[in-house]
């Protein structure tokens, strides 16, 4: 299989009910097996009401802590993969012009036209679900302002990748057991993705990164 970031031919890495591959160039671990549409929709909707208001407040506190490094005040924001809208509503409650985008409710980004560009696109626990990641990111770029940023959260693999027992650790890793998760990033994967997009990447901790256009 070819890596969905850099298209490098990638050998088998681990198999259980799904087969996973690991890119030898950028370290992305990925699978081609995805849940069918009906199963995926049922899975997503089962998670929509699993959090209370305090959870969304903590999430937005963390996101704003990073966004404010780039923008103050925050401009127009798109919540990409917004689910039931908990994060969108919390941003709106703080006076931020936030728009939800949930494909099961609003349709896909490629089919939508917004009157204005967005200054921030936030994807919380979304990018690991995207089988056509590069195409989705191109669509985000289409609606992003010149100085805008993309912010994604996903659990990175750096705690075990390239270790002597990485396969065993991956085998026991809870994050890979979600049937809708198809791509698993390391820091190296993120930087390679940014390079191919002609962007810069900033990584914060083990679960959050920002992509931004490089200055001309």
Short mmCIF file of C-alpha atoms in Angstrom, two decimals:
data_model
loop_
_atom_site.label_atom_id
_atom_site.label_comp_id
_atom_site.label_asym_id
_atom_site.label_seq_id
_atom_site.Cartn_x
_atom_site.Cartn_y
_atom_site.Cartn_z
CA UNK A 1 0.00 0.00 0.00
CA UNK A 2 1.15 3.55 -0.67
CA UNK A 3 1.27 6.01 2.20
CA UNK A 4 -1.67 8.42 2.17
CA UNK A 5 0.67 11.28 3.12
CA UNK A 6 3.77 10.84 0.95
CA UNK A 7 2.76 7.93 -1.34
CA UNK A 8 5.79 5.86 -0.36
CA UNK A 9 5.22 2.11 -0.72
CA UNK A 10 4.54 0.85 2.80
CA UNK A 11 4.91 -2.72 4.06
CA UNK A 12 2.63 -4.61 6.43
CA UNK A 13 3.05 -3.52 10.04
CA UNK A 14 0.40 -5.35 12.07
CA UNK A 15 -2.80 -7.32 11.42
CA UNK A 16 -5.81 -8.30 13.50
CA UNK A 17 -9.32 -7.73 12.14
CA UNK A 18 -7.70 -5.00 10.04
CA UNK A 19 -4.36 -4.85 8.28
CA UNK A 20 -2.14 -1.88 9.12
CA UNK A 21 0.83 -0.54 7.18
CA UNK A 22 3.69 1.69 8.28
CA UNK A 23 5.33 4.17 5.93
CA UNK A 24 9.14 3.76 5.98
CA UNK A 25 9.59 7.41 4.97
CA UNK A 26 7.25 9.43 7.20
CA UNK A 27 6.15 6.89 9.80
CA UNK A 28 2.42 7.13 9.19
CA UNK A 29 0.59 3.99 10.31
CA UNK A 30 -2.59 3.45 8.34
CA UNK A 31 -5.19 0.97 7.20
CA UNK A 32 -7.31 0.76 4.08
CA UNK A 33 -10.18 -0.96 5.88
CA UNK A 34 -12.85 1.50 6.93
CA UNK A 35 -16.27 1.04 8.50
CA UNK A 36 -19.12 1.18 6.00
CA UNK A 37 -21.22 4.34 5.95
CA UNK A 38 -24.07 2.97 8.07
CA UNK A 39 -21.75 1.53 10.72
CA UNK A 40 -19.64 4.70 10.80
CA UNK A 41 -22.68 6.95 11.19
CA UNK A 42 -24.02 4.80 14.03
CA UNK A 43 -20.62 4.85 15.73
CA UNK A 44 -20.21 8.63 15.44
CA UNK A 45 -23.69 9.43 16.68
CA UNK A 46 -23.25 7.11 19.66
CA UNK A 47 -20.45 9.42 20.84
CA UNK A 48 -22.20 12.74 20.32
CA UNK A 49 -23.83 13.01 23.73
CA UNK A 50 -21.08 11.43 25.81
CA UNK A 51 -19.73 14.73 27.16
CA UNK A 52 -21.14 17.36 29.48
CA UNK A 53 -20.82 21.15 29.28
CA UNK A 54 -17.70 21.20 31.49
CA UNK A 55 -15.94 18.86 29.06
CA UNK A 56 -16.55 21.24 26.15
CA UNK A 57 -15.39 24.20 28.25
CA UNK A 58 -12.10 22.42 29.02
CA UNK A 59 -11.68 21.50 25.36
CA UNK A 60 -12.19 25.08 24.21
CA UNK A 61 -9.91 26.43 26.95
CA UNK A 62 -7.13 24.22 25.58
CA UNK A 63 -7.83 25.11 21.96
CA UNK A 64 -7.88 28.84 22.66
CA UNK A 65 -4.62 28.54 24.55
CA UNK A 66 -3.03 27.54 21.25
CA UNK A 67 -5.12 29.65 18.86
CA UNK A 68 -4.24 32.81 20.81
CA UNK A 69 -0.58 32.23 19.94
CA UNK A 70 -1.55 33.04 16.35
CA UNK A 71 -4.65 35.23 16.58
CA UNK A 72 -5.97 37.66 19.16
CA UNK A 73 -8.87 38.12 18.89
CA UNK A 74 -9.95 34.94 17.13
CA UNK A 75 -11.39 35.52 13.67
CA UNK A 76 -14.01 33.44 11.88
CA UNK A 77 -13.74 29.80 12.91
CA UNK A 78 -14.90 26.58 11.23
CA UNK A 79 -15.44 23.55 13.46
CA UNK A 80 -14.58 20.80 10.97
CA UNK A 81 -16.27 17.53 11.95
CA UNK A 82 -18.37 19.21 14.61
CA UNK A 83 -20.58 16.28 15.57
CA UNK A 84 -23.54 17.46 17.65
CA UNK A 85 -21.91 20.88 17.96
CA UNK A 86 -20.68 20.97 21.55
CA UNK A 87 -17.40 22.73 20.71
CA UNK A 88 -19.07 25.11 18.25
CA UNK A 89 -21.61 26.17 20.87
CA UNK A 90 -18.90 26.75 23.46
CA UNK A 91 -16.92 28.94 21.04
CA UNK A 92 -20.11 30.87 20.23
CA UNK A 93 -20.85 31.32 23.94
CA UNK A 94 -17.51 33.12 24.19
CA UNK A 95 -18.40 35.54 21.41
CA UNK A 96 -16.46 33.81 18.64
CA UNK A 97 -17.93 33.62 15.14
CA UNK A 98 -17.93 29.81 14.89
CA UNK A 99 -19.58 27.72 12.18
CA UNK A 100 -20.23 23.98 12.56
CA UNK A 101 -19.47 21.55 9.76
CA UNK A 102 -20.69 18.03 10.34
CA UNK A 103 -21.03 16.02 7.10
CA UNK A 104 -23.98 14.02 8.44
CA UNK A 105 -25.82 17.29 9.07
CA UNK A 106 -24.35 19.97 6.80
CA UNK A 107 -22.91 17.94 3.92
CA UNK A 108 -19.29 17.72 2.79
CA UNK A 109 -16.96 20.69 2.56
CA UNK A 110 -16.33 20.10 -1.15
CA UNK A 111 -20.01 20.76 -1.84
CA UNK A 112 -20.32 23.91 0.27
CA UNK A 113 -19.61 27.54 -0.53
CA UNK A 114 -19.18 30.02 2.29
CA UNK A 115 -19.48 33.78 1.71
CA UNK A 116 -16.26 34.51 3.62
CA UNK A 117 -12.99 32.74 4.38
CA UNK A 118 -12.23 31.29 7.79
CA UNK A 119 -9.30 32.41 9.92
CA UNK A 120 -9.19 29.21 11.96
CA UNK A 121 -10.26 25.68 11.07
CA UNK A 122 -10.42 23.34 14.05
CA UNK A 123 -10.63 19.56 13.67
CA UNK A 124 -10.93 17.88 17.07
CA UNK A 125 -10.36 14.11 16.78
CA UNK A 126 -11.12 14.23 13.05
CA UNK A 127 -7.98 13.83 10.92
CA UNK A 128 -7.42 10.21 11.98
CA UNK A 129 -10.82 9.37 10.41
CA UNK A 130 -10.09 10.70 6.91
CA UNK A 131 -9.25 8.11 4.23
CA UNK A 132 -8.81 10.89 1.64
CA UNK A 133 -6.84 13.13 3.95
CA UNK A 134 -4.93 15.14 1.34
CA UNK A 135 -8.11 15.93 -0.60
CA UNK A 136 -9.90 17.03 2.55
CA UNK A 137 -6.99 19.28 3.48
CA UNK A 138 -7.10 20.87 0.02
CA UNK A 139 -10.76 21.66 0.63
CA UNK A 140 -9.89 23.23 3.97
CA UNK A 141 -7.23 25.34 2.26
CA UNK A 142 -9.89 26.52 -0.18
CA UNK A 143 -11.95 28.09 2.61
CA UNK A 144 -9.00 29.28 4.73
CA UNK A 145 -7.86 32.90 4.79
CA UNK A 146 -4.31 33.72 3.69
CA UNK A 147 -3.06 34.01 7.27
CA UNK A 148 -5.36 31.33 8.61
CA UNK A 149 -4.41 28.25 10.58
CA UNK A 150 -5.60 24.65 10.73
CA UNK A 151 -5.57 23.08 14.17
CA UNK A 152 -5.99 19.34 14.66
CA UNK A 153 -6.07 17.09 17.68
CA UNK A 154 -5.20 13.40 17.41
CA UNK A 155 -3.15 11.05 19.59
CA UNK A 156 0.39 10.84 18.20
CA UNK A 157 2.35 7.59 18.07
CA UNK A 158 5.67 8.95 19.34
CA UNK A 159 5.41 7.13 22.66
CA UNK A 160 6.14 3.84 20.89
CA UNK A 161 6.94 4.32 17.21
CA UNK A 162 10.39 3.09 16.13
CA UNK A 163 10.95 1.44 19.51
CA UNK A 164 12.17 -2.15 19.65
CA UNK A 165 8.69 -3.39 20.61
CA UNK A 166 6.59 -0.93 18.61
CA UNK A 167 4.39 -3.67 17.11
CA UNK A 168 3.53 -5.06 20.53
CA UNK A 169 2.75 -1.60 21.85
CA UNK A 170 0.60 -0.83 18.83
CA UNK A 171 -1.23 -4.14 19.35
CA UNK A 172 -2.29 -2.99 22.83
CA UNK A 173 -2.94 0.64 21.88
CA UNK A 174 -6.58 1.53 22.54
CA UNK A 175 -6.65 4.26 19.91
CA UNK A 176 -6.25 1.85 16.99
CA UNK A 177 -9.29 -0.18 18.06
CA UNK A 178 -11.79 2.47 17.00
CA UNK A 179 -13.04 1.08 13.67
CA UNK A 180 -13.35 4.58 12.21
CA UNK A 181 -9.70 5.50 12.91
CA UNK A 182 -7.64 4.87 9.78
CA UNK A 183 -4.47 7.02 10.12
CA UNK A 184 -2.06 7.37 13.02
CA UNK A 185 0.47 10.19 13.00
CA UNK A 186 3.88 10.69 14.54
CA UNK A 187 5.68 14.03 14.75
CA UNK A 188 7.63 12.96 11.65
CA UNK A 189 4.36 12.31 9.79
CA UNK A 190 3.01 15.74 10.71
CA UNK A 191 6.14 17.54 9.53
CA UNK A 192 6.18 15.59 6.27
CA UNK A 193 2.52 16.39 5.66
CA UNK A 194 3.21 20.07 6.25
CA UNK A 195 6.21 20.00 3.92
CA UNK A 196 4.20 18.47 1.08
CA UNK A 197 1.48 21.10 1.58
CA UNK A 198 4.11 23.88 1.56
CA UNK A 199 3.07 24.69 5.11
CA UNK A 200 4.82 24.94 8.45
CA UNK A 201 3.81 22.72 11.37
CA UNK A 202 3.85 23.41 15.09
CA UNK A 203 3.25 20.52 17.49
CA UNK A 204 2.00 21.02 21.03
CA UNK A 205 2.33 18.11 23.42
CA UNK A 206 1.29 14.66 22.25
CA UNK A 207 -2.14 15.36 20.78
CA UNK A 208 -2.32 18.70 18.98
CA UNK A 209 -0.70 20.29 15.95
CA UNK A 210 -1.14 23.39 13.83
CA UNK A 211 -0.60 23.74 10.09
CA UNK A 212 -0.02 27.22 8.69
CA UNK A 213 1.11 28.62 5.38
CA UNK A 214 4.76 29.54 5.20
CA UNK A 215 5.44 33.28 4.78
CA UNK A 216 6.13 34.27 1.15
#
